[in-house]
Coordinates of C-alpha atoms and ligand atoms in Angstrom, one line a residue:
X1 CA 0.0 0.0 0.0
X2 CA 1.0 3.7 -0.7
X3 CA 2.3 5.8 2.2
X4 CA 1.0 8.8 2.2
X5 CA 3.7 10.9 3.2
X6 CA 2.3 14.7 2.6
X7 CA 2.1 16.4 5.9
X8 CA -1.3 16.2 8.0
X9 CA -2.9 19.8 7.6
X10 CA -2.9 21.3 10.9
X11 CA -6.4 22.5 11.0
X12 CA -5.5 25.1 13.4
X13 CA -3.1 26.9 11.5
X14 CA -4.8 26.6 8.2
X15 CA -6.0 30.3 8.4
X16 CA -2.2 31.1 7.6
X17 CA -2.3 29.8 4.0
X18 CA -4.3 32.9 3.3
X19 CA -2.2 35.1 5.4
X20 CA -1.8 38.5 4.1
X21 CA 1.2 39.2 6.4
X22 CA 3.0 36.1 4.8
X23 CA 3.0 38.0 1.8
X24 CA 4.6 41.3 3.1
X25 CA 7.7 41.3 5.5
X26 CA 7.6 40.7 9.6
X27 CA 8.9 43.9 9.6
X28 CA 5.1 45.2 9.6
X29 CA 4.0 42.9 12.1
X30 CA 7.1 43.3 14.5
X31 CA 7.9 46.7 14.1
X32 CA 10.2 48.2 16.4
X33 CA 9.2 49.0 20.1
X34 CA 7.0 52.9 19.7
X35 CA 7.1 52.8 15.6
X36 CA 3.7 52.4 14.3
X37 CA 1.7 49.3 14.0
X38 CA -0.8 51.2 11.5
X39 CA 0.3 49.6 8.4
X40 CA 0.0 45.8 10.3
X41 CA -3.5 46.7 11.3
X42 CA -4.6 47.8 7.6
X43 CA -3.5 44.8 6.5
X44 CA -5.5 42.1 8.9
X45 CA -8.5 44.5 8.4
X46 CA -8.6 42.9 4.6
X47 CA -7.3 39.5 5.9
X48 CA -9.1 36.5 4.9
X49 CA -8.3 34.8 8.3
X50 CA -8.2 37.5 10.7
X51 CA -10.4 36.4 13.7
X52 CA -8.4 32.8 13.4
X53 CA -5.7 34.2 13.6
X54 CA -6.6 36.2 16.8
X55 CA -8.2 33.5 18.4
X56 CA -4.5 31.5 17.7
X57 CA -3.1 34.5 19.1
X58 CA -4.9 34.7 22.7
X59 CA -4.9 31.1 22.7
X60 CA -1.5 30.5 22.4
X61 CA -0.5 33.9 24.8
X62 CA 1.3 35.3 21.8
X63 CA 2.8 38.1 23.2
X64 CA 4.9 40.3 20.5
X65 CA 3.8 41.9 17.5
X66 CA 0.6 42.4 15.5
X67 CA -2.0 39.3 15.5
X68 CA -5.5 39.7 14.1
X69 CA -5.8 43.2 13.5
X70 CA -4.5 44.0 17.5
X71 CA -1.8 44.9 19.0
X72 CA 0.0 43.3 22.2
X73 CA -1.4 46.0 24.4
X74 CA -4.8 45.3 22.6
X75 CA -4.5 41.9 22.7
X76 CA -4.2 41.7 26.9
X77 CA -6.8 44.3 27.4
X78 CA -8.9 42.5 25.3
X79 CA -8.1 38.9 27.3
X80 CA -8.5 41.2 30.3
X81 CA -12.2 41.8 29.7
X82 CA -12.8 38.4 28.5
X83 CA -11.4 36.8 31.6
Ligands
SF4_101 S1 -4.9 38.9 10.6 FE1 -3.0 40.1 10.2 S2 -1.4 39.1 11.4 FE2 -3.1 37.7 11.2 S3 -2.7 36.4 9.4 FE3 -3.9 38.1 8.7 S4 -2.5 39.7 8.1 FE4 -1.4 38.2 9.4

């Protein structure tokens, strides 16, 4: 019998095929601590897989950069008020 040896598709990081910021430069995303996240932001906000990519975010206490449209500051405040 044929193995089938392409890679499982990780159903929880599938939203990252569509990933807009996989087609610009983590440079966006990552930016420098007090340079502007604007750019990152306008970019999820016409992301295909923007609330997945939050959820991924909170759920795996991502704590740098821009994930799903908010910032790390946004991110805990939003956790905050979850929680
Ligand atoms: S929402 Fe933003 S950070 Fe998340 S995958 Fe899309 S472009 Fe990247």
């Amino acid at each position: 019998m044929p193995t089938n040896t392409a890679a499982p598709i990780d159903n929880a990081l599938s939203w990252q095929e569509n990933a807009l910021c996989a087609q610009t430069g983590p440079e966006f995303f990552f930016p420098d601590p007090g340079s502007s996240t604007r750019e990152a932001k306008r970019l999820c906000g016409a992301c295909e897989g923007r609330e997945a990519c939050l959820e991924y975010a909170l759920t795996h206490d991502e704590r740098f950069g821009v994930w799903g449209g908010l910032s790390e500051k946004e991110r805990y405040q939003l956790k905050r008020g979850r929680g």
